[in-house]
CSV table of C-alpha atoms in Angstrom, one decimal:
chain,number,residue,atom,x,y,z
B,14,MET,CA,-24.3,11.1,-5.0
B,15,ILE,CA,-26.2,10.9,-2.1
B,16,ASP,CA,-29.1,13.0,-1.6
B,17,GLU,CA,-30.2,15.7,1.4
B,18,LYS,CA,-32.6,12.7,3.2
B,19,ALA,CA,-29.4,10.4,3.6
B,20,ARG,CA,-27.0,13.6,4.6
B,21,LYS,CA,-30.0,14.5,7.6
B,22,ASN,CA,-30.5,10.7,8.5
B,23,PRO,CA,-28.1,8.2,6.9
B,24,GLU,CA,-28.5,4.8,7.8
B,25,LEU,CA,-24.1,3.8,7.6
B,26,SER,CA,-21.0,6.0,8.9
B,27,VAL,CA,-18.5,6.4,6.7
B,28,ILE,CA,-14.9,7.1,8.1
B,29,ILE,CA,-12.2,7.9,6.4
B,30,PRO,CA,-8.9,8.8,8.2
B,31,VAL,CA,-6.7,10.6,5.7
B,32,TYR,CA,-3.0,11.8,5.8
B,33,ASN,CA,-0.8,12.6,2.8
B,34,SER,CA,-3.3,10.4,0.7
B,35,ARG,CA,-3.5,12.6,-2.3
B,36,LYS,CA,-2.5,9.4,-5.0
B,37,THR,CA,-5.3,7.3,-3.8
B,38,ILE,CA,-8.3,9.6,-2.2
B,39,ASN,CA,-9.6,10.7,-5.4
B,40,GLN,CA,-10.2,6.8,-6.3
B,41,CYS,CA,-10.8,6.2,-2.6
B,42,LEU,CA,-14.6,8.6,-3.0
B,43,ASN,CA,-14.9,8.5,-6.1
B,44,ALA,CA,-15.7,4.8,-5.1
B,45,VAL,CA,-17.4,5.2,-1.7
B,46,PHE,CA,-20.2,8.1,-4.0
B,47,SER,CA,-20.6,5.3,-6.8
B,48,SER,CA,-22.3,2.4,-4.5
B,49,ASP,CA,-25.2,1.2,-4.9
B,50,PHE,CA,-26.8,2.0,-1.9
B,51,LYS,CA,-27.3,6.0,-0.9
B,52,GLU,CA,-28.0,6.2,2.1
B,53,PHE,CA,-24.7,7.1,3.7
B,54,GLU,CA,-22.5,10.0,5.3
B,55,VAL,CA,-18.9,9.9,5.0
B,56,ILE,CA,-16.3,11.4,7.6
B,57,MET,CA,-13.1,12.3,6.5
B,58,VAL,CA,-10.5,13.0,9.3
B,59,ASP,CA,-7.6,14.6,8.1
B,60,ASP,CA,-4.7,14.3,10.3
B,61,CYS,CA,-2.6,17.3,9.2
B,62,SER,CA,-2.0,16.3,5.9
B,63,THR,CA,0.9,18.9,4.3
B,64,ASP,CA,-0.1,18.2,0.5
B,65,ASP,CA,-3.4,19.0,-0.9
B,66,THR,CA,-5.4,16.0,0.3
B,67,LEU,CA,-7.6,18.4,1.7
B,68,GLU,CA,-8.4,20.1,-1.2
B,69,MET,CA,-9.1,16.9,-3.5
B,70,ALA,CA,-11.5,15.8,-0.1
B,71,LYS,CA,-13.4,18.7,-0.5
B,72,LYS,CA,-14.8,18.9,-4.4
B,73,TYR,CA,-17.1,15.7,-2.3
B,74,PRO,CA,-19.7,16.2,-0.2
B,75,CYS,CA,-18.2,15.0,2.9
B,76,LYS,CA,-17.8,15.9,6.1
B,77,VAL,CA,-14.1,16.9,6.4
B,78,ILE,CA,-12.6,17.3,10.4
B,79,LYS,CA,-9.2,18.8,10.5
B,80,LEU,CA,-7.4,17.6,13.2
B,81,LYS,CA,-5.2,20.4,15.2
B,82,ARG,CA,-2.1,18.2,15.5
B,83,ASN,CA,-1.3,14.9,13.9
B,84,SER,CA,-2.2,11.8,16.4
B,85,GLY,CA,-2.2,9.4,14.1
B,86,PRO,CA,-4.7,7.1,12.6
B,87,SER,CA,-6.7,5.7,16.2
B,88,SER,CA,-7.4,9.2,17.5
B,89,ALA,CA,-8.7,10.0,13.7
B,90,ARG,CA,-11.1,7.0,14.1
B,91,ASN,CA,-12.1,8.3,17.3
B,92,GLN,CA,-12.7,12.3,16.1
B,93,GLY,CA,-14.8,10.4,13.2
B,94,ALA,CA,-16.5,7.7,15.0
B,95,THR,CA,-17.9,11.2,17.8
B,96,ALA,CA,-19.3,13.0,14.5
B,97,ALA,CA,-20.8,10.4,13.0
B,98,SER,CA,-24.4,10.7,12.8
B,99,ALA,CA,-25.3,6.7,11.7
B,100,GLU,CA,-25.8,3.7,14.7
B,101,ILE,CA,-23.7,1.2,12.0
B,102,LEU,CA,-20.1,2.8,11.8
B,103,PHE,CA,-18.0,1.5,8.5
B,104,PHE,CA,-14.3,2.2,8.9
B,105,ILE,CA,-12.0,2.1,5.4
B,106,ASP,CA,-8.8,3.3,5.1
B,107,SER,CA,-7.9,6.1,1.9
B,108,ASP,CA,-6.0,3.6,0.2
B,109,VAL,CA,-9.0,1.1,-0.4
B,110,ILE,CA,-11.2,1.2,-3.5
B,111,LEU,CA,-14.8,-0.5,-2.3
B,112,ASN,CA,-16.6,-2.5,-4.5
B,113,SER,CA,-20.3,-0.9,-5.6
B,114,ASN,CA,-22.0,-3.0,-3.9
B,115,ALA,CA,-19.7,-3.0,-0.4
B,116,LEU,CA,-22.0,-0.2,1.3
B,117,ARG,CA,-25.2,-2.3,0.8
B,118,GLU,CA,-23.7,-5.6,1.8
B,119,VAL,CA,-22.3,-3.7,5.4
B,120,PHE,CA,-26.1,-2.1,5.4
B,121,ASN,CA,-28.0,-5.7,4.8
B,122,PHE,CA,-25.9,-7.4,7.7
B,123,TYR,CA,-26.5,-5.3,10.4
B,124,LYS,CA,-30.5,-6.0,9.7
B,125,ASP,CA,-29.8,-8.9,11.5
B,126,GLU,CA,-29.5,-7.7,15.7
B,127,LYS,CA,-27.0,-9.8,16.5
B,128,ILE,CA,-24.2,-8.5,14.3
B,129,HIS,CA,-22.5,-5.8,16.4
B,130,ALA,CA,-19.4,-6.0,14.7
B,131,ALA,CA,-18.2,-7.4,11.6
B,132,ILE,CA,-15.2,-6.7,8.7
B,133,GLY,CA,-14.8,-7.4,5.1
B,134,MET,CA,-11.6,-7.8,3.2
B,135,TYR,CA,-9.6,-6.7,0.0
B,136,ALA,CA,-10.0,-8.1,-3.1
B,137,LYS,CA,-7.7,-10.7,-4.6
B,138,GLU,CA,-6.7,-8.1,-7.3
B,139,SER,CA,-4.8,-5.0,-6.2
B,140,ALA,CA,-5.5,-1.4,-6.4
B,141,ASN,CA,-1.9,-0.7,-7.8
B,142,ASN,CA,0.2,-2.9,-10.5
B,143,GLY,CA,2.9,-5.4,-9.9
B,144,PHE,CA,4.3,-8.0,-9.0
B,145,PHE,CA,4.6,-7.5,-5.2
B,146,HIS,CA,1.3,-5.5,-5.3
B,147,GLU,CA,-0.4,-8.4,-7.4
B,148,TYR,CA,1.8,-11.2,-4.3
B,149,MET,CA,0.6,-8.9,-1.5
B,150,ALA,CA,-3.5,-8.9,-2.9
B,151,LEU,CA,-3.3,-12.6,-3.6
B,152,TRP,CA,-1.8,-13.9,0.0
B,153,LYS,CA,-4.6,-11.7,1.8
B,154,TYR,CA,-6.9,-13.2,0.5
B,155,TYR,CA,-5.8,-17.0,0.7
B,156,THR,CA,-5.6,-15.8,4.5
B,157,TRP,CA,-8.6,-15.0,5.2
B,158,MET,CA,-10.6,-17.7,2.6
B,159,TYR,CA,-8.6,-20.7,3.0
B,160,PRO,CA,-8.7,-23.4,3.6
B,161,GLN,CA,-12.5,-22.0,4.4
B,162,ALA,CA,-13.8,-18.9,5.1
B,163,PRO,CA,-14.3,-18.7,8.8
B,164,GLU,CA,-18.2,-16.9,10.4
B,165,TYR,CA,-16.2,-14.7,13.1
B,166,PHE,CA,-12.4,-13.4,13.2
B,167,SER,CA,-10.6,-13.2,15.9
B,168,PHE,CA,-9.5,-9.4,15.3
B,169,PHE,CA,-11.1,-6.4,13.8
B,170,ILE,CA,-9.8,-4.8,10.4
B,171,ALA,CA,-9.9,-0.9,10.4
B,172,SER,CA,-9.5,-1.0,6.8
B,173,CYS,CA,-12.7,-2.5,5.9
B,174,GLY,CA,-14.3,-2.9,9.0
B,175,SER,CA,-17.5,-2.0,10.8
B,176,MET,CA,-19.3,-1.3,14.4
B,177,ARG,CA,-22.8,-0.7,15.5
B,178,ARG,CA,-22.0,3.4,17.4
B,179,LYS,CA,-22.9,2.2,20.4
B,180,VAL,CA,-20.8,-0.9,20.4
B,181,PHE,CA,-17.7,1.5,19.6
B,182,PHE,CA,-18.4,3.8,22.3
B,183,GLU,CA,-18.9,1.2,25.4
B,184,LEU,CA,-14.9,0.3,24.0
B,185,ASN,CA,-14.0,3.5,24.0
B,186,GLY,CA,-13.4,3.1,20.6
B,187,PHE,CA,-9.3,2.8,19.5
B,188,ASN,CA,-6.4,3.3,21.6
B,189,THR,CA,-4.9,6.3,20.8
B,190,GLU,CA,-1.3,4.9,22.4
B,191,TYR,CA,-0.7,3.4,18.9
B,192,ARG,CA,0.0,6.2,17.1
B,193,GLY,CA,0.8,4.9,13.4
B,194,THR,CA,-0.3,2.2,11.7
B,195,ASP,CA,-0.2,-0.2,14.0
B,196,VAL,CA,-2.2,-3.4,15.6
B,197,GLU,CA,-4.5,-0.9,16.9
B,198,ASP,CA,-7.4,-2.6,15.4
B,199,TYR,CA,-5.7,-5.8,16.9
B,200,GLU,CA,-6.0,-5.0,19.6
B,201,LEU,CA,-9.3,-3.3,19.7
B,202,GLY,CA,-10.4,-6.9,18.4
B,203,TYR,CA,-9.6,-8.4,21.5
B,204,ARG,CA,-11.4,-6.3,22.9
B,205,LEU,CA,-14.3,-6.9,21.1
B,206,ARG,CA,-14.5,-10.4,21.4
B,207,GLU,CA,-14.7,-10.4,25.1
B,208,LYS,CA,-17.9,-9.4,24.9
B,209,TYR,CA,-18.9,-10.0,21.3
B,210,LYS,CA,-18.5,-12.0,17.8
B,211,ILE,CA,-16.6,-10.2,15.1
B,212,TYR,CA,-18.3,-11.5,12.1
B,213,PHE,CA,-16.9,-12.3,8.5
B,214,ASN,CA,-18.7,-11.2,5.8
B,215,PRO,CA,-16.7,-12.0,2.5
B,216,LYS,CA,-18.8,-9.8,-0.1
B,217,ILE,CA,-17.8,-6.5,2.1
B,218,GLN,CA,-14.4,-5.9,-0.3
B,219,GLY,CA,-12.1,-3.6,-1.9
B,220,LYS,CA,-9.4,-3.5,-4.0
B,221,HIS,CA,-6.7,-2.2,-2.1
B,222,TYR,CA,-3.4,0.2,-2.8
B,223,HIS,CA,-0.6,-2.4,-1.9
B,224,PRO,CA,2.3,-0.9,-0.2
B,225,ASP,CA,5.7,-1.5,-2.1
B,226,PHE,CA,8.7,-4.5,-0.9
B,227,MET,CA,10.4,-2.3,1.8
B,228,THR,CA,7.7,-0.5,3.3
B,229,CYS,CA,5.7,-4.1,3.3
B,230,ALA,CA,9.1,-5.6,5.3
B,231,ARG,CA,9.2,-2.4,7.5
B,232,ASN,CA,5.6,-3.0,8.4
B,233,TYR,CA,5.7,-6.8,9.4
B,234,TYR,CA,8.9,-6.1,11.8
B,235,LYS,CA,7.3,-3.5,13.7
B,236,ARG,CA,3.7,-5.0,13.3
B,237,ALA,CA,5.0,-8.4,14.4
B,238,SER,CA,6.6,-7.3,17.2
B,239,LEU,CA,3.7,-5.2,18.5
B,240,TRP,CA,1.4,-8.3,17.9
B,241,PHE,CA,3.3,-10.6,20.0
B,242,ASN,CA,3.1,-8.2,23.1
B,243,LEU,CA,-0.6,-8.6,22.8
B,244,PHE,CA,-0.4,-12.7,22.2
B,245,MET,CA,1.7,-12.8,25.2
B,246,LYS,CA,-1.1,-11.3,27.1
B,247,GLN,CA,-4.1,-13.0,25.2
B,248,ASN,CA,-2.1,-16.2,25.1
B,249,SER,CA,-3.8,-17.6,22.5
B,250,PHE,CA,-3.5,-17.2,18.1
B,251,ASP,CA,-5.4,-15.3,15.8
B,252,ASN,CA,-7.3,-16.5,12.6
B,253,GLY,CA,-6.2,-15.3,9.2
B,254,ALA,CA,-2.9,-14.1,9.0
B,255,ALA,CA,-1.6,-14.6,12.5
B,256,SER,CA,-2.6,-18.3,13.1
B,257,ALA,CA,-0.2,-21.0,14.7
B,258,SER,CA,0.7,-22.5,11.6
B,259,ARG,CA,1.5,-19.3,9.4
B,260,GLY,CA,3.7,-18.9,12.9
B,261,VAL,CA,5.6,-22.1,12.2
B,262,SER,CA,5.9,-21.6,9.0
B,263,SER,CA,7.2,-18.0,9.0
B,264,LEU,CA,9.8,-19.4,12.0
B,265,ILE,CA,10.8,-22.1,9.8
B,266,GLY,CA,11.1,-19.1,6.9
B,267,PHE,CA,13.5,-17.6,9.7
B,268,LEU,CA,15.8,-20.4,10.0
B,269,ILE,CA,16.4,-21.4,6.3
B,270,PRO,CA,18.9,-18.5,5.5
B,271,VAL,CA,20.2,-18.8,8.6
B,272,LEU,CA,20.9,-22.4,8.3
B,273,ILE,CA,22.8,-21.6,5.3
B,274,LEU,CA,24.8,-19.3,6.3
B,275,PHE,CA,25.9,-22.2,8.5
B,276,ALA,CA,25.9,-25.1,6.3
B,277,ILE,CA,28.5,-22.9,4.2
B,278,PHE,CA,30.9,-24.0,7.3
B,279,PHE,CA,29.7,-27.1,7.8
B,280,PRO,CA,28.0,-29.1,5.5
B,281,LEU,CA,26.2,-31.1,7.2
B,282,LEU,CA,23.7,-28.9,7.7
B,283,TRP,CA,22.3,-28.9,3.9
B,284,ILE,CA,20.3,-31.6,4.8
B,285,ALA,CA,18.4,-29.6,7.4
B,286,VAL,CA,18.3,-26.5,4.9
B,287,VAL,CA,16.8,-29.0,2.6
B,288,SER,CA,14.4,-30.7,5.1
B,289,LEU,CA,13.3,-27.1,6.7
B,290,SER,CA,13.0,-25.9,2.4
B,291,VAL,CA,10.2,-28.8,2.2
B,292,ILE,CA,8.0,-28.3,4.5
B,293,PHE,CA,7.8,-24.7,3.9
B,294,VAL,CA,6.8,-25.5,0.7
B,295,ILE,CA,4.5,-28.0,2.1
B,296,MET,CA,2.9,-26.0,4.6
B,297,ASN,CA,2.4,-23.3,1.8
B,298,MET,CA,1.3,-25.3,-1.3
B,299,LYS,CA,-2.2,-24.2,-1.3
B,300,PHE,CA,-1.3,-20.8,-1.8
B,301,TYR,CA,1.4,-22.0,-4.7
B,302,LEU,CA,-1.1,-23.6,-6.0
B,303,LEU,CA,-3.1,-20.9,-6.1
B,304,ALA,CA,-0.6,-18.4,-7.3
B,305,PHE,CA,-0.2,-21.3,-9.9
B,306,GLU,CA,-3.9,-21.1,-10.7
B,307,GLU,CA,-4.2,-17.3,-10.7
B,308,LYS,CA,-1.1,-16.3,-12.3
B,309,GLY,CA,1.4,-18.7,-14.2
B,310,LEU,CA,4.5,-20.4,-12.9
B,311,TRP,CA,6.4,-17.4,-12.4
B,312,PHE,CA,4.1,-15.8,-10.1
B,313,MET,CA,4.3,-19.0,-8.4
B,314,MET,CA,7.8,-18.7,-8.3
B,315,PHE,CA,7.8,-15.4,-7.3
B,316,SER,CA,5.5,-16.0,-4.8
B,317,ILE,CA,7.5,-18.7,-2.6
B,318,ALA,CA,10.7,-16.4,-2.9
B,319,ALA,CA,8.3,-13.0,-1.4
B,320,ASN,CA,6.5,-15.6,1.1
B,321,LEU,CA,10.2,-16.9,2.2
B,322,ILE,CA,11.8,-13.2,3.0
B,323,LEU,CA,8.1,-11.6,4.5
B,324,SER,CA,8.8,-14.2,6.9
B,325,ILE,CA,12.6,-13.0,8.0
B,326,PHE,CA,11.0,-9.8,8.8
B,327,ILE,CA,8.5,-11.7,10.7
B,328,SER,CA,10.5,-13.8,13.0
B,329,ALA,CA,12.7,-10.9,13.2
B,330,GLY,CA,9.7,-9.0,14.9
B,331,VAL,CA,9.0,-11.4,17.2
B,332,PHE,CA,12.3,-12.3,18.3
B,333,LYS,CA,12.5,-8.4,19.3
B,334,SER,CA,10.0,-8.4,20.9
B,335,ILE,CA,10.5,-11.4,22.9
B,336,ILE,CA,14.1,-10.1,23.7
B,337,SER,CA,12.5,-6.9,25.1
B,338,ILE,CA,10.1,-8.3,27.0
B,339,SER,CA,13.3,-11.1,28.5
B,340,PHE,CA,15.3,-7.7,28.7
B,341,LEU,CA,12.5,-6.3,31.1
B,342,LYS,CA,12.1,-8.8,33.2
B,343,TRP,CA,16.0,-9.4,33.9
B,344,ILE,CA,16.2,-5.8,35.4
């Protein structure tokens, strides 16, 4: 637990937006309060939950804010930052289970005055069991750490990201036009990087409760569409999962099943199907080798299939955005 001195003069403000988070909030808060660093406060912002999340959180020494109406995570995080006492804000989500050293790593990192914002990462082990959850954990880990962990990132991560309080308010916080868990952290990161660097510290980690396949597919579709709108304004790719090479890989993954449908009627197209399939596997080979090394052959085969299917949803989201932009220009 945190002591009375830390309550009054915290070095870190941990901000957690919650909405119907009863399945994970206990594990999330247990991990935070089990930290080997004690000079922090926790601000939990309840976005009008309809379950017993709020009652569960009141068992912990949190500063609890209950919003008057459901406003989305961007607004909740902004409210939490306004109530924060510390000069360093650390944003996590209610489904992230921090490592015991994560808060200390954040605090020590900001001893360097040149650090204005930094992100951590999800651990390569998922907080929940299942082939798909384990695949997502390893894929996220791979996109951050391979081929080489970068010193800086081009975007911010609101589920495991920190920022100096003065910088956060200089940027006016998260854009509340994004009501869901969309690309609000990317958008904030793009504004942030115009003036400051977004450092990456892989020692700041936590296990994540990854969503099931259908939820993940819907999220990928929606976020890809919204991200492409930002891409058109920025005219640049990101590092991590939104790099140019991974964009090409997703496009190829989308084309493969489309060509398979046409190849039924035009057999010569099977040559293109086989060729693109080989290219797709080669482009992602380092990840598949990592999957094999970590979990074995069956997991690697599952990873190839999951990677291919999710690529379809990502590309479909981008195409939706392209069509919408083209239609608006046409009218």
